[in-house]
PDB file of C-alpha atoms in Angstrom:
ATOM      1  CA  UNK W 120      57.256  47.195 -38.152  1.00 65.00           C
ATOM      2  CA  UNK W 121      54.755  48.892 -35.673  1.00 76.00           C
ATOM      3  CA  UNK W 122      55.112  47.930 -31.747  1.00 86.00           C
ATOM      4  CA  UNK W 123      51.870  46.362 -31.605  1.00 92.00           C
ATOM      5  CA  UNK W 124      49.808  45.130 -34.708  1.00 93.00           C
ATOM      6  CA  UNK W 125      46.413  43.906 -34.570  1.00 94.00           C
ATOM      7  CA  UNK W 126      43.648  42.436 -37.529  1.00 90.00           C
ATOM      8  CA  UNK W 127      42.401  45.302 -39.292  1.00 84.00           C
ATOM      9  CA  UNK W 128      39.102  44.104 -39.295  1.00 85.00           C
ATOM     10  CA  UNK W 129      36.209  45.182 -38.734  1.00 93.00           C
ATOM     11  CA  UNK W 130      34.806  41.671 -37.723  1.00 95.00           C
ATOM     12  CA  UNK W 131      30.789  41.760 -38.241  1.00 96.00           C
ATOM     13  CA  UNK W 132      29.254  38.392 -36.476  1.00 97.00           C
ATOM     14  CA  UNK W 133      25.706  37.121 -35.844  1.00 97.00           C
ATOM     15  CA  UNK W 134      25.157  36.453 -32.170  1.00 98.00           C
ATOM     16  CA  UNK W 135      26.639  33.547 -30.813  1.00 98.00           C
ATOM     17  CA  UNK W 136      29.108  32.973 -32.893  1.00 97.00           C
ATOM     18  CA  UNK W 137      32.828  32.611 -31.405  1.00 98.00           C
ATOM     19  CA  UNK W 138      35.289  35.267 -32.975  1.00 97.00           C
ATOM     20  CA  UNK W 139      39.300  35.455 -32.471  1.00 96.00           C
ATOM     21  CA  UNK W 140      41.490  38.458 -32.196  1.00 96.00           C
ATOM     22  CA  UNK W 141      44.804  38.412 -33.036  1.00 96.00           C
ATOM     23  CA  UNK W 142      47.959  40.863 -31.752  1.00 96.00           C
ATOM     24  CA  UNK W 143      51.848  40.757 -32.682  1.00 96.00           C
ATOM     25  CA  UNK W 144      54.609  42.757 -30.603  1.00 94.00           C
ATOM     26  CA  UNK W 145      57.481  43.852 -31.761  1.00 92.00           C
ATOM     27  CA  UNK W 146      59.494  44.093 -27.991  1.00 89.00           C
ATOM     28  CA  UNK W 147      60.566  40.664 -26.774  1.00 89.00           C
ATOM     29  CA  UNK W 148      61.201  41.643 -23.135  1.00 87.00           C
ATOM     30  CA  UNK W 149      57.774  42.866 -23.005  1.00 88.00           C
ATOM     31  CA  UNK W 150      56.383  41.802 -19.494  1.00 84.00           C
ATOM     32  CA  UNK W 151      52.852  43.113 -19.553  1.00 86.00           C
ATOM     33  CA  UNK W 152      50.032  41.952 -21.863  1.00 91.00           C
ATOM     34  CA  UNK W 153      45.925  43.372 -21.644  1.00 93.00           C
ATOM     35  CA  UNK W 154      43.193  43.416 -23.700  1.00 96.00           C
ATOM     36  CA  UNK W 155      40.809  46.674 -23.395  1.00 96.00           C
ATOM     37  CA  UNK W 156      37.155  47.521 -24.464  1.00 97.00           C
ATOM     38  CA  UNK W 157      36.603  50.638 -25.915  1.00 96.00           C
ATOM     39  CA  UNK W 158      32.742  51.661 -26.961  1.00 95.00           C
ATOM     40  CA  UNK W 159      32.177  54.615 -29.276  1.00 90.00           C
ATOM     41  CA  UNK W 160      32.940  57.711 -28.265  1.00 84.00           C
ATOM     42  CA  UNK W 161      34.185  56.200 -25.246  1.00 93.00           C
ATOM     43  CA  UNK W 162      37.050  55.621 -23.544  1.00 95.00           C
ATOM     44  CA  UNK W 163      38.756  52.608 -23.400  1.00 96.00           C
ATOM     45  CA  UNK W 164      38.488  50.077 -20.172  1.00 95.00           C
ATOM     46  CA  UNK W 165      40.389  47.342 -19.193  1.00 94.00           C
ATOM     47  CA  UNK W 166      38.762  43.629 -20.148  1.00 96.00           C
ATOM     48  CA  UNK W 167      41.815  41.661 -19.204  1.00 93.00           C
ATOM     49  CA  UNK W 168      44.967  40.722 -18.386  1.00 90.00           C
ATOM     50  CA  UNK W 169      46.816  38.216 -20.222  1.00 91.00           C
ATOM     51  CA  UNK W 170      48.919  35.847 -18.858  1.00 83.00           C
ATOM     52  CA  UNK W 171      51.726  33.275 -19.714  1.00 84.00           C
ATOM     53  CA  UNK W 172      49.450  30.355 -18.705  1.00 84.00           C
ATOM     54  CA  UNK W 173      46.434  31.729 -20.582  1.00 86.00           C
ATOM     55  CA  UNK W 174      43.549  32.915 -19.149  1.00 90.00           C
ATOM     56  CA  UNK W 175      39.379  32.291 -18.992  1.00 93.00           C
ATOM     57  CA  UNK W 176      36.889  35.158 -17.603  1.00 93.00           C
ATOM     58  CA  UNK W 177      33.300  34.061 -18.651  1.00 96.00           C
ATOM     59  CA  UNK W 178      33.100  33.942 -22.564  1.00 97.00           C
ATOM     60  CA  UNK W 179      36.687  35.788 -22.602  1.00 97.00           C
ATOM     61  CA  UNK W 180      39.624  33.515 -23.439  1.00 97.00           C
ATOM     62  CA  UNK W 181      43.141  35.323 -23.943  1.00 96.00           C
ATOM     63  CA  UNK W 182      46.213  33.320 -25.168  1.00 95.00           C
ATOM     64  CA  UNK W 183      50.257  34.513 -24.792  1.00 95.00           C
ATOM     65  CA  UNK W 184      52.502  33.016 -27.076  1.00 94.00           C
ATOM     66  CA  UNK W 185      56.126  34.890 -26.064  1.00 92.00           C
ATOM     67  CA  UNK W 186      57.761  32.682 -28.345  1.00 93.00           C
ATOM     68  CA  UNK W 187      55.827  34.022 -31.345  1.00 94.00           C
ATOM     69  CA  UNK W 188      55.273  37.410 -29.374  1.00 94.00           C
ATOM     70  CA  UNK W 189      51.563  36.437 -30.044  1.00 94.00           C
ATOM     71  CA  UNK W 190      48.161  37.789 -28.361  1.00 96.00           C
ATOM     72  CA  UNK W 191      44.738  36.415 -28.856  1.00 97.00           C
ATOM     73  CA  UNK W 192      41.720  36.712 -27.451  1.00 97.00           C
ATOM     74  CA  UNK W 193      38.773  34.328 -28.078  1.00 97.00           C
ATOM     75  CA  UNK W 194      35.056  35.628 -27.457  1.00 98.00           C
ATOM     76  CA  UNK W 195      32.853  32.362 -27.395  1.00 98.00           C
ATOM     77  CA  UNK W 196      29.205  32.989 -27.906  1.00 98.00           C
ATOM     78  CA  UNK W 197      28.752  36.369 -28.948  1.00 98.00           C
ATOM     79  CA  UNK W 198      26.197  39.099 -27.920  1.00 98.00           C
ATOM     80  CA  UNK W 199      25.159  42.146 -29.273  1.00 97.00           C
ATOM     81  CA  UNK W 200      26.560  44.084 -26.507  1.00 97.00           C
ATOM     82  CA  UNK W 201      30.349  42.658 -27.498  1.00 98.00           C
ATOM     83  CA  UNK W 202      30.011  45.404 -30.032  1.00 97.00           C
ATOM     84  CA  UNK W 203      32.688  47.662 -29.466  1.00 97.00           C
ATOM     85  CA  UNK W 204      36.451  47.978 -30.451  1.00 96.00           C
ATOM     86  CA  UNK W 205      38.894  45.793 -28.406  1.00 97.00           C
ATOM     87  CA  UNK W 206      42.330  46.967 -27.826  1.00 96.00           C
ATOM     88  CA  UNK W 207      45.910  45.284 -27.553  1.00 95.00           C
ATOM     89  CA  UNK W 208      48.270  46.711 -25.035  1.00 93.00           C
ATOM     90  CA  UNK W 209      51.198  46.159 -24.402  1.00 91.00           C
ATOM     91  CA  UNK W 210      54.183  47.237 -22.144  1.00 84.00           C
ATOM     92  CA  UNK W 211      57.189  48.494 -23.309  1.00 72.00           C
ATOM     93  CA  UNK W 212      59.797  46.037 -20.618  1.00 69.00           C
ATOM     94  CA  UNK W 213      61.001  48.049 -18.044  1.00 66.00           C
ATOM     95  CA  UNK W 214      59.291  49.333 -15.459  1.00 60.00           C
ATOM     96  CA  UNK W 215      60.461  52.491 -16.770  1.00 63.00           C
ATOM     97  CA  UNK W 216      58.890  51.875 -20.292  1.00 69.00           C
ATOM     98  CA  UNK W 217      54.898  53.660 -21.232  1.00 74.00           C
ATOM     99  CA  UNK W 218      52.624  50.778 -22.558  1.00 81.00           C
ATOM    100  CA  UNK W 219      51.905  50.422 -25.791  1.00 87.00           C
ATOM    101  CA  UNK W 220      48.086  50.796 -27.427  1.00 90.00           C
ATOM    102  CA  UNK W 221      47.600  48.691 -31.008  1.00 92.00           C
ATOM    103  CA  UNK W 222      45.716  50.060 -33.037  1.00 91.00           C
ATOM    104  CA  UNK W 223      42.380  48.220 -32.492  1.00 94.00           C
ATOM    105  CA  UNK W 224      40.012  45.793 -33.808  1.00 95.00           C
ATOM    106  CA  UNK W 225      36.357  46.245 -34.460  1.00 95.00           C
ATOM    107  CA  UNK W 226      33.549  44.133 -33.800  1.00 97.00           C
ATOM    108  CA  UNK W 227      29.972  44.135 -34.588  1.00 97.00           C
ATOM    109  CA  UNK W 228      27.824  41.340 -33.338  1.00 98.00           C
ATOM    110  CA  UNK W 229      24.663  41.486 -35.838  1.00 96.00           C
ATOM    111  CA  UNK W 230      21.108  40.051 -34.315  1.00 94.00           C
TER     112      UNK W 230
ATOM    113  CA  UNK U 239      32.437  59.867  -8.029  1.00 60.00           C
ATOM    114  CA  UNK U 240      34.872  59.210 -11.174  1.00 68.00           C
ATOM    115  CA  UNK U 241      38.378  58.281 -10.669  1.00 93.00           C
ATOM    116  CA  UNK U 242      39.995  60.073 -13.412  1.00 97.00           C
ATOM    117  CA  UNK U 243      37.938  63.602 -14.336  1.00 97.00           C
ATOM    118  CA  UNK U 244      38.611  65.597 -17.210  1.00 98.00           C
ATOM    119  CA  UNK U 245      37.213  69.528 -18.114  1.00 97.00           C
ATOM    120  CA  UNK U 246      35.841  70.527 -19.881  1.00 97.00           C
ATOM    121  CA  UNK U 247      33.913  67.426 -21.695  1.00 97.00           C
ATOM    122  CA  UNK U 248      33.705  69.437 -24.782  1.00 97.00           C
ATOM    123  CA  UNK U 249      35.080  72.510 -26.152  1.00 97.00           C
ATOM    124  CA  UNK U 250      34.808  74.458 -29.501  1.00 97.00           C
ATOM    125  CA  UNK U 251      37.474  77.087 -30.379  1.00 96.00           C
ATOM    126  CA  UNK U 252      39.435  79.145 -32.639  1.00 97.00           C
ATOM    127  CA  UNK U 253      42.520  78.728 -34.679  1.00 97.00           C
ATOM    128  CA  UNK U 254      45.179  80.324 -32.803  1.00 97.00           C
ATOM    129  CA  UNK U 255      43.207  80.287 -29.165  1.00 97.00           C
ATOM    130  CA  UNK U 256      45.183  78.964 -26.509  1.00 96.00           C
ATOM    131  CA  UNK U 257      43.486  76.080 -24.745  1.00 96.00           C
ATOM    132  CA  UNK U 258      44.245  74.464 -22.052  1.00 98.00           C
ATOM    133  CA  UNK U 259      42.509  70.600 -20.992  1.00 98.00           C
ATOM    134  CA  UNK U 260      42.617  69.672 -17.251  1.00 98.00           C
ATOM    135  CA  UNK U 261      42.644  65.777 -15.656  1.00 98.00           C
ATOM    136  CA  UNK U 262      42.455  64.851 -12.048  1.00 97.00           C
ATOM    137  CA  UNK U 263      42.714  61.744 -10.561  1.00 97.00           C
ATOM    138  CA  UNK U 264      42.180  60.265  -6.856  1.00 95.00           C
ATOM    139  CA  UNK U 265      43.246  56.969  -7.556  1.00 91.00           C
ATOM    140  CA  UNK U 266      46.922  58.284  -5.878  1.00 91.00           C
ATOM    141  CA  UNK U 267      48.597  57.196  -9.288  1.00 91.00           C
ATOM    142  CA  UNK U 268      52.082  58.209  -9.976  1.00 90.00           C
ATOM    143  CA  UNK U 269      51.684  58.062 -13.990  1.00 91.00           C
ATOM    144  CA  UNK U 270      49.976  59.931 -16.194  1.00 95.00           C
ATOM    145  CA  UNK U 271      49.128  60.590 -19.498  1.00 95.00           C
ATOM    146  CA  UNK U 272      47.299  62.590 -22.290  1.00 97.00           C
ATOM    147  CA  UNK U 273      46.707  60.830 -25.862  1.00 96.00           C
ATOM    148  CA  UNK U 274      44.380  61.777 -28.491  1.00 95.00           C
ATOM    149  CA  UNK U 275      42.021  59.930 -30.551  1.00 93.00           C
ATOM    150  CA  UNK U 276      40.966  60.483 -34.227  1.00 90.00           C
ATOM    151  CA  UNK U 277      38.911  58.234 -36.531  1.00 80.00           C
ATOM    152  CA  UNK U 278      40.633  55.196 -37.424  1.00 72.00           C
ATOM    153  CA  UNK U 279      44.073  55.927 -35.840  1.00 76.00           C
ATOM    154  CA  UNK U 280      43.739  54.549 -32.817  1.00 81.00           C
ATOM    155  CA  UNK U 281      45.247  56.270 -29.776  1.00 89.00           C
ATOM    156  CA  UNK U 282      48.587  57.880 -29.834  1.00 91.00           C
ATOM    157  CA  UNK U 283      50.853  59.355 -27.142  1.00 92.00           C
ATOM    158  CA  UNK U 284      51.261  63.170 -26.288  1.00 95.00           C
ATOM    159  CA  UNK U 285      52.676  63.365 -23.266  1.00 95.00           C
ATOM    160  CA  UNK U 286      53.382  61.327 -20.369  1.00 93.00           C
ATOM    161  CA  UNK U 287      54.499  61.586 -16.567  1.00 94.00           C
ATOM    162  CA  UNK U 288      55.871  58.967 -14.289  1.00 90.00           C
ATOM    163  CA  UNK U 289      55.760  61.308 -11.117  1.00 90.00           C
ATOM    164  CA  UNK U 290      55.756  65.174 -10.479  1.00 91.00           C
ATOM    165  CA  UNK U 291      59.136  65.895 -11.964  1.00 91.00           C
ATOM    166  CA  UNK U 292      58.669  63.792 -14.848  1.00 93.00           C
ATOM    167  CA  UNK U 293      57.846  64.972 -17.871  1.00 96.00           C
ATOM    168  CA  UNK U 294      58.024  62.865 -21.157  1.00 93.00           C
ATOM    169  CA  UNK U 295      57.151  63.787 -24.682  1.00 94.00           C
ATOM    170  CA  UNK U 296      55.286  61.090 -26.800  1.00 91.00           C
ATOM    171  CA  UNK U 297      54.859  59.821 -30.356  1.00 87.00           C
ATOM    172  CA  UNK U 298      52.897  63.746 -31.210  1.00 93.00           C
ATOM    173  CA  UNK U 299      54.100  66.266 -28.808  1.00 95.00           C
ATOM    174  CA  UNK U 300      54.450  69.005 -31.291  1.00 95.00           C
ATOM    175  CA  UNK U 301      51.910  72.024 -30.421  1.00 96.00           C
ATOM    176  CA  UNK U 302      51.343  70.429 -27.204  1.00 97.00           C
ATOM    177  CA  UNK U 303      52.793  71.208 -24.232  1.00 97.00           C
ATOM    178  CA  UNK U 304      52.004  69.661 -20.608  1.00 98.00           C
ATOM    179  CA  UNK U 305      51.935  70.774 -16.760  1.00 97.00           C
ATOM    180  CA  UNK U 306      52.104  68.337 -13.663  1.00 97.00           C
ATOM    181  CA  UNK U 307      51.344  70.374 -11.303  1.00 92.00           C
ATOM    182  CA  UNK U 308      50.685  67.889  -8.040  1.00 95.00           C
ATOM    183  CA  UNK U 309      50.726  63.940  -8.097  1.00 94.00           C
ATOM    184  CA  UNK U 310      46.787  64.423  -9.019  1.00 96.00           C
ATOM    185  CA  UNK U 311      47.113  66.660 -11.677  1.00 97.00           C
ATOM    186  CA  UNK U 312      48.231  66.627 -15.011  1.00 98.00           C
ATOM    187  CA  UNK U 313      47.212  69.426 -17.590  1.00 98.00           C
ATOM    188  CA  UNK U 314      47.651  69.598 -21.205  1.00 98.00           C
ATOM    189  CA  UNK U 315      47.835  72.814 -23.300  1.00 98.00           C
ATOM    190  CA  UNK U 316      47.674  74.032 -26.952  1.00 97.00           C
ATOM    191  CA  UNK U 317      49.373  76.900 -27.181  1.00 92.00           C
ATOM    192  CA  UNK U 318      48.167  78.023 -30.646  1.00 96.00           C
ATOM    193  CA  UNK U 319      45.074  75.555 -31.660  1.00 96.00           C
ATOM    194  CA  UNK U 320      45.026  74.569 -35.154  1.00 97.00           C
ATOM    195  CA  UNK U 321      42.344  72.778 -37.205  1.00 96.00           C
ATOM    196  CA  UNK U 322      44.133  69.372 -37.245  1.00 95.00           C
ATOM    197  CA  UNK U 323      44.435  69.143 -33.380  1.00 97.00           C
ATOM    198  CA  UNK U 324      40.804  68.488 -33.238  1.00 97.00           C
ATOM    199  CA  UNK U 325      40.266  65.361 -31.682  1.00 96.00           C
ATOM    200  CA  UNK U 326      39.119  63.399 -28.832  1.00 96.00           C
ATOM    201  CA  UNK U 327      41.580  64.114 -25.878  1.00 98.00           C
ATOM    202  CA  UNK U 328      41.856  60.881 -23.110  1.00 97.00           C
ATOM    203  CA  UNK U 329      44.021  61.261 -19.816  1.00 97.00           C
ATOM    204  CA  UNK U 330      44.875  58.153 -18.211  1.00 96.00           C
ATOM    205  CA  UNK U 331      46.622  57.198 -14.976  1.00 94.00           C
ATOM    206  CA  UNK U 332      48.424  54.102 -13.762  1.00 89.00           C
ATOM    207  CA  UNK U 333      50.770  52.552 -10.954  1.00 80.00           C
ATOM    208  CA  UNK U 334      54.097  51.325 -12.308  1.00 71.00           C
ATOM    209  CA  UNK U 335      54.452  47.130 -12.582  1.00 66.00           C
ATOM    210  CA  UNK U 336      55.818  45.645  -9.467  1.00 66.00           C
ATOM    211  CA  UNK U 337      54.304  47.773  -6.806  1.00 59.00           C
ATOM    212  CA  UNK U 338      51.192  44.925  -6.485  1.00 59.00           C
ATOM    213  CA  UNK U 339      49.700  46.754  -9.958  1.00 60.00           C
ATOM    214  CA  UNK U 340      50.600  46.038 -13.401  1.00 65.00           C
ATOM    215  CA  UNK U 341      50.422  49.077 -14.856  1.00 72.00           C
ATOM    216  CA  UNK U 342      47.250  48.812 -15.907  1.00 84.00           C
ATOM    217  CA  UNK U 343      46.107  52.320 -17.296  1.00 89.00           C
ATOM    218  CA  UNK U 344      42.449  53.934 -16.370  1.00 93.00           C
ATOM    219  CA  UNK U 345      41.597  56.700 -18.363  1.00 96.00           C
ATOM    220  CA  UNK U 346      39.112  59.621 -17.794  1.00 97.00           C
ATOM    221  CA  UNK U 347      35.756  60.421 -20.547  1.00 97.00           C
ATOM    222  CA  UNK U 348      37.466  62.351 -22.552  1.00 97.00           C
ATOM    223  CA  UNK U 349      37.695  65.902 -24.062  1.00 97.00           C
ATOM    224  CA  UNK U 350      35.666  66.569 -27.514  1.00 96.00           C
ATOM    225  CA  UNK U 351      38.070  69.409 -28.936  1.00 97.00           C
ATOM    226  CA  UNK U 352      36.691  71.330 -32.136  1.00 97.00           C
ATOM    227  CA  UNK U 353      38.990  73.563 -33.481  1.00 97.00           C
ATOM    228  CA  UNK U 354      37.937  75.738 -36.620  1.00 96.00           C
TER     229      UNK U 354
END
């Protein structure tokens, strides 16, 4: 089993529709959970941090299920600038341990 | 100015020509890292450093080899570029968890490496 598995996708949406992403870990004392952007030929930036409680930024929901060692993240409303691949990370459970980059999920948000 | 910096932006080489891709950073970062990139593989681990006498092989260090050479500096070299080792090239730095960060990586633009 890979450390971090994502959808496969690609995900192609018309705009404003809400789309869900969806990351498994393999490492259950992983500590650290983030979702990054990446645009083409770009590199990748940080969109968020997720956290045990669940957290909202905007249109950006992400969800931590350590029970399931389960990732999501919810974009509500789509736009066509959303395009882009989004990234699960994930840290390996030490302080001592490299984070871990899944593989990625595409998304195309169609006019 | 950039926080992480990375020469050259693109390069086109040889098989067999050494090469050698540079990253700076002035974000004072202990960690760094080089990964590559290729079409629909995601990104994948070369080498990594968690301070200036670290040195860490990845998931793919083979024909790589890496140089920290100051806390700001981290340089990756291909000794003997081959055709499969082009790529896009990312350094990234980050603080460790627990020092007010949470190891939250920032990575430079990237290297566009040709090799033919």
């Amino acid at each position: 089993r890979k450390e971090v598995e994502q959808d496969p996708g690609p995900f192609n949406v018309p705009e404003g529709a809400t789309v869900a992403f969806n990351c498994t870990y393999s490492n259950s004392a992983s500590q650290s959970f983030f979702w990054y952007r990446q645009d083409c030929r770009k590199e990748p930036k940080l969109l968020m941090s997720v956290y045990s409680s669940g957290n909202e930024d905007g249109r950006f929901t992400a969800q931590l299920n350590r029970a399931s060692q389960y990732i999501s993240l919810l974009i509500r409303d789509s736009k066509l600038s959303d395009s882009a691949t989004y990234l699960c990370v994930v840290n390996g459970g030490t302080s001592y341990d490299k984070v871990i980059f899944g593989p990625g999920t595409s998304l195309s948000v169609i006019p | 100015d950039a926080d992480v910096t990375q020469t050259p932006r693109n390069r086109i080489t040889k098989t067999g020509k050494r090469i050698m891709l540079e990253c700076s950073q002035t974000k004072g970062h202990d960690r760094m890292y080089w990964y590559r990139q290729d079409p629909g593989l995601g990104l994948r681990l070369i080498y990594y450093s968690f301070d200036v006498k670290d040195i860490n092989k990845g998931e793919i260090s083979d024909g790589y080899s890496v140089s920290r050479q100051a806390q700001a500096k981290f340089s990756l070299s291909l000794e003997s570029a081959i055709p499969n080792q082009t790529a896009l090239y990312f350094c990234a730095t980050s603080d460790p968890p627990g020092r007010g960060s949470t190891d939250t990586q920032y990575f430079g633009p990237g290297t566009r490496l040709t090799v033919l």
